[in-house]
C-alpha positions in Angstrom: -2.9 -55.8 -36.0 -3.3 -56.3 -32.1 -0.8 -54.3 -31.2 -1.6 -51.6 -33.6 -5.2 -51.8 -31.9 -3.8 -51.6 -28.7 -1.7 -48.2 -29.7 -4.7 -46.7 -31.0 -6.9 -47.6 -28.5 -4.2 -45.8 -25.5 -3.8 -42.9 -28.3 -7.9 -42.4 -28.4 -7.3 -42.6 -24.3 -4.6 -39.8 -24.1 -6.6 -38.0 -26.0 -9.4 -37.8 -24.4 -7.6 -37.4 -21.2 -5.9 -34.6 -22.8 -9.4 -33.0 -23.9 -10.7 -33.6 -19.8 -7.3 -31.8 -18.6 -8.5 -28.7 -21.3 -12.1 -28.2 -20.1 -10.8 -28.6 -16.2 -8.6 -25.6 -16.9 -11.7 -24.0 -18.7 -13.7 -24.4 -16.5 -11.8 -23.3 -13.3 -10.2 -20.2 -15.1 -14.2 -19.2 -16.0 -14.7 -20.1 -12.1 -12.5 -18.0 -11.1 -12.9 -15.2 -13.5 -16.4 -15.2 -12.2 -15.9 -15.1 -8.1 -13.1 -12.1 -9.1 -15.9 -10.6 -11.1 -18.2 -10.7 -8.2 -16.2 -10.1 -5.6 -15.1 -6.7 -7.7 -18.3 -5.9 -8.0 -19.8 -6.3 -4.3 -16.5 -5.1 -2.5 -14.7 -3.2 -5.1 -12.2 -5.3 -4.8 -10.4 -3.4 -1.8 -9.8 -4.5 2.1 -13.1 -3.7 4.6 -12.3 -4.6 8.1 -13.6 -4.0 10.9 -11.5 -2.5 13.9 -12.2 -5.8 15.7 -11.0 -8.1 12.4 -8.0 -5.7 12.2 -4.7 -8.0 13.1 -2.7 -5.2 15.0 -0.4 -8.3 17.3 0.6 -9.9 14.1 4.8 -9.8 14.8 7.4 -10.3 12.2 7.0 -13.6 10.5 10.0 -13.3 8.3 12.9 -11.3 9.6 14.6 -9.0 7.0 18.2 -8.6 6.8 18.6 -5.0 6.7 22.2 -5.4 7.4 22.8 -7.0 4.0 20.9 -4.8 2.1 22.3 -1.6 3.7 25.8 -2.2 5.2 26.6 0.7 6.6 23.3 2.3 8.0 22.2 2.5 11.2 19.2 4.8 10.6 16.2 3.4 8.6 13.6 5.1 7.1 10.0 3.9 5.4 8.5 5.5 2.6 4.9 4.1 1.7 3.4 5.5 -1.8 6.5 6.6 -3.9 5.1 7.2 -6.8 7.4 8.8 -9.1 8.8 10.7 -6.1 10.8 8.4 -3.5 12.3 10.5 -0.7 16.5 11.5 -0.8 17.4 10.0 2.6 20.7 11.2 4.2 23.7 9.1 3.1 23.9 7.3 6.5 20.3 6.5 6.1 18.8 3.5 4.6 15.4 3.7 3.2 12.5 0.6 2.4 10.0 2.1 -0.4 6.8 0.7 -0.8 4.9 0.9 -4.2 2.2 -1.3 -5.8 2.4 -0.1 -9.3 5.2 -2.4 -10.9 6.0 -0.2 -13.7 6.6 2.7 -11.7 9.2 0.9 -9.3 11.0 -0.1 -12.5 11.0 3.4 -14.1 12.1 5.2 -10.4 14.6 1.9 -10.1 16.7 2.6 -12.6 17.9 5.9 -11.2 17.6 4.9 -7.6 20.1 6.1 -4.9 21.9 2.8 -3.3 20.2 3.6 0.2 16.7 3.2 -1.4 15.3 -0.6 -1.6 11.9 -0.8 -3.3 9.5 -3.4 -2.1 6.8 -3.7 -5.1 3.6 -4.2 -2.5 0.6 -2.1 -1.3 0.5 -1.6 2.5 -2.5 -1.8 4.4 -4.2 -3.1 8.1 -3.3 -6.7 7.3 -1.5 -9.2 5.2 -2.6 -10.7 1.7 -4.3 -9.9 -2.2 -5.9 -6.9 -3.0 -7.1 -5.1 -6.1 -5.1 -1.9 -6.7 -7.0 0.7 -8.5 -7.3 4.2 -9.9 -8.2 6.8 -12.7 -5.6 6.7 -15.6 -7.3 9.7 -16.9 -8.0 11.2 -14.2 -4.4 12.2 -12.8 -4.6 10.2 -9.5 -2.1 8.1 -8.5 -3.4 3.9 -8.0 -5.1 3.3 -4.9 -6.3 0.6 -2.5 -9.6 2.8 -2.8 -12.1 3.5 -5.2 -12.6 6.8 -6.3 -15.1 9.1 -5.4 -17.4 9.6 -8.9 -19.4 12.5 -7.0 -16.1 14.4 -8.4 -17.0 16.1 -11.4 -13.7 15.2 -12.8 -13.8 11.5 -11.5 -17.5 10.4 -13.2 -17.1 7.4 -15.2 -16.5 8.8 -18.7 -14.1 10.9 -17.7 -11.2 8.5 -16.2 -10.4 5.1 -17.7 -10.2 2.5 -14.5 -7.3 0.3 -14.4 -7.2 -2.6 -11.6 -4.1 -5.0 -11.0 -3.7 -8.0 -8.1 -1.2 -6.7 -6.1 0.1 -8.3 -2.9 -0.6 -6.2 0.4 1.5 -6.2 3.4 0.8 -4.5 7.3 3.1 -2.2 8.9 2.2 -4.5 12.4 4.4 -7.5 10.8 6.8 -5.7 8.7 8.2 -3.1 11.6 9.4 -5.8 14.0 11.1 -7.6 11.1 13.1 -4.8 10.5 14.5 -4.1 13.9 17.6 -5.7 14.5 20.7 -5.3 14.8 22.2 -1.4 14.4 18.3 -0.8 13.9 16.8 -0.2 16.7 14.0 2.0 15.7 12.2 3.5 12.8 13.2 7.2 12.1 10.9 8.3 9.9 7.9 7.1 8.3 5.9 8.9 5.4 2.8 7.5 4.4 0.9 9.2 1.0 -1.9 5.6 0.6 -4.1 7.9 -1.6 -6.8 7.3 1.1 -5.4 4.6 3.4 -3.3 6.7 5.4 -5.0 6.1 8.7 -6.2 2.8 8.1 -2.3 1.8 7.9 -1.3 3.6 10.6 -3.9 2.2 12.7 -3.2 -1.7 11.2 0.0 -1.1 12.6 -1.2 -1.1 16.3 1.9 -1.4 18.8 4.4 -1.7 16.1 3.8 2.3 16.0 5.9 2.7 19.4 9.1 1.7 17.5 8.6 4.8 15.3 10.3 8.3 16.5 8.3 10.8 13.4 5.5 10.1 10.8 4.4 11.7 8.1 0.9 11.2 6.7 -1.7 12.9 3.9 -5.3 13.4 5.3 -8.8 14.9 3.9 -9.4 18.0 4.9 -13.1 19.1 5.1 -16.2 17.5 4.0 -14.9 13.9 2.9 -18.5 13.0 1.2 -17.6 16.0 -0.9 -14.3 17.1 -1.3 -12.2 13.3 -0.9 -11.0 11.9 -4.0 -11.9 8.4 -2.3 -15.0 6.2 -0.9 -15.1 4.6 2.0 -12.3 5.7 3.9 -12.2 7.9 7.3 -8.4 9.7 6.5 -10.1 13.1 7.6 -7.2 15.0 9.5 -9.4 15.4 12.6 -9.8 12.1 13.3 -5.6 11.4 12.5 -4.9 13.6 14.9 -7.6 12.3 17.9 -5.9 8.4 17.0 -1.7 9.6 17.5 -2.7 11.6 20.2 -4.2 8.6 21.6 -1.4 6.5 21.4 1.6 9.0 22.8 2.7 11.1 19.9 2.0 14.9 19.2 1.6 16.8 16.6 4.7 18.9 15.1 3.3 20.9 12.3 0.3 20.8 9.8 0.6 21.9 6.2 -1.9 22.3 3.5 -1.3 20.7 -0.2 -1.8 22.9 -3.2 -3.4 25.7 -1.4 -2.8 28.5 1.3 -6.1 29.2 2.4 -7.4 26.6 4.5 -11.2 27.4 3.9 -10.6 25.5 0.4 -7.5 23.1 1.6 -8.5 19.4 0.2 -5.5 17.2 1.5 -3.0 17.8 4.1 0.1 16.7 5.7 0.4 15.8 9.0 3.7 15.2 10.9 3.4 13.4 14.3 6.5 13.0 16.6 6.5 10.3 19.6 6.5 12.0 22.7 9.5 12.2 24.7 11.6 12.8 21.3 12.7 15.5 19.4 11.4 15.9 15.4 12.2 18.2 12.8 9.4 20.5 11.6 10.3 19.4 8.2 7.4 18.3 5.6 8.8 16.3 2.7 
């Protein structure tokens, strides 16, 4: 009988150990649940920083081995924002792709060229966690932004929001860990960030200089009205003022979706470094 006491007694005690451990997890997952709810609803859940809490001098932490993933390049390209729609790089060129949206680097994955690597992150001004949002009805690709509901077409009613956790990376760190090597340099880079455009390019501080041609999409016009995004300053004026500032000129400009510029809403910019020579092409 005292030993049967004994295993009942250390039974009732796992048990109610077991019963602490539950409402621990219940509580912290509701703690947490909360702060995410309220830090979604203060920040929106995306990166604000300031140009002085920008890390531009951040260097590569982690050197990649772009050797072992392309053997046989010794041109590298970046592509950030694939979309359904990754770039066709030369066969001597290797090619990182960044995109966020996890189902849509295993759908473009499958029929991937073998000098395309997909790295399934956002890019931003710095390193870390970030909500990646967008308008599922609305047609517009996922976004570090939130989206402008002055749109008639983006009001709430109209678009069904969808928000993942994605991890979030900054061109300032993950440049000089791909030099190396046959790499000496960065080709081309083609940013389409849905809105983050400049703040990526300007994240990336020095780390620029090691790139020869960029490619970016701006707002053109009155942002307040016409962007598709809040918060942001990716207006092509102020683009062009920022690479000027930092040694590269401007090759060509071209309009998306329209001809006349009186009603353009997005453009593409293509900036060259100066002292090099860049193709007028627009991809």
């Amino acid at each position: 009988p005292g030993a049967a006491m004994r295993i009942l007694s250390r039974k009732k005690e796992w048990v109610g150990n077991f019963i602490q451990y539950l409402v621990g997890c219940a509580v912290v997952t509701l703690v947490i649940r909360l702060t995410s709810c309220k830090y979604l609803e203060e920040t929106g859940g995306r990166p604000s920083l300031s140009s002085d809490e920008r890390r531009t001098d951040v260097g590569c932490k982690s050197k990649i081995d772009v050797e072992q993933i392309f053997p046989d390049k010794k041109k590298l390209w970046i592509q950030i924002g694939t979309f359904f729609s990754p770039l066709s790089p030369p066969s001597d060129v290797g090619m990182i792709a960044f995109e966020a949206e996890l189902s849509t680097v295993a759908k473009v994955a499958e029929s991937r060229k073998e000098n395309v690597f997909f790295i399934p992150a956002a890019v931003s001004d710095r390193a870390g966690l970030a909500v990646f949002g967008g308008g599922v009805n609305a047609g517009q690709s996922s976004s570090l932004n939130a989206l402008n509901t002055k749109r008639p077409e983006l009001q709430v009613g109209k678009w069904v929001p969808k928000h993942t956790l994605v991890p979030m990376v900054s061109l300032a760190e993950v440049i000089p860990c791909l030099l190396g090597g046959p790499i000496k340099e960065i080709d081309f880079l083609m940013c389409d960030a849905q809105g983050s455009d400049l703040t990526i390019m300007k994240g990336a501080g020095s780390a620029l200089q090691s790139v020869v041609k960029v490619q970016l999409e701006v707002g053109v016009g009155d942002p307040a009205k016409r962007g598709y995004y809040q918060g942001v300053d990716n207006h092509m004026d102020s683009a062009i003022a920022y690479f000027k500032s930092i040694g590269f000129r401007e090759v060509v400009r071209s309009c998306n979706g329209a001809s006349d510029w009186n009603i353009c809403e997005e453009a593409n910019l293509v900036f060259c470094r100066e002292g090099r020579e860049c193709s007028a092409e627009v991809f």
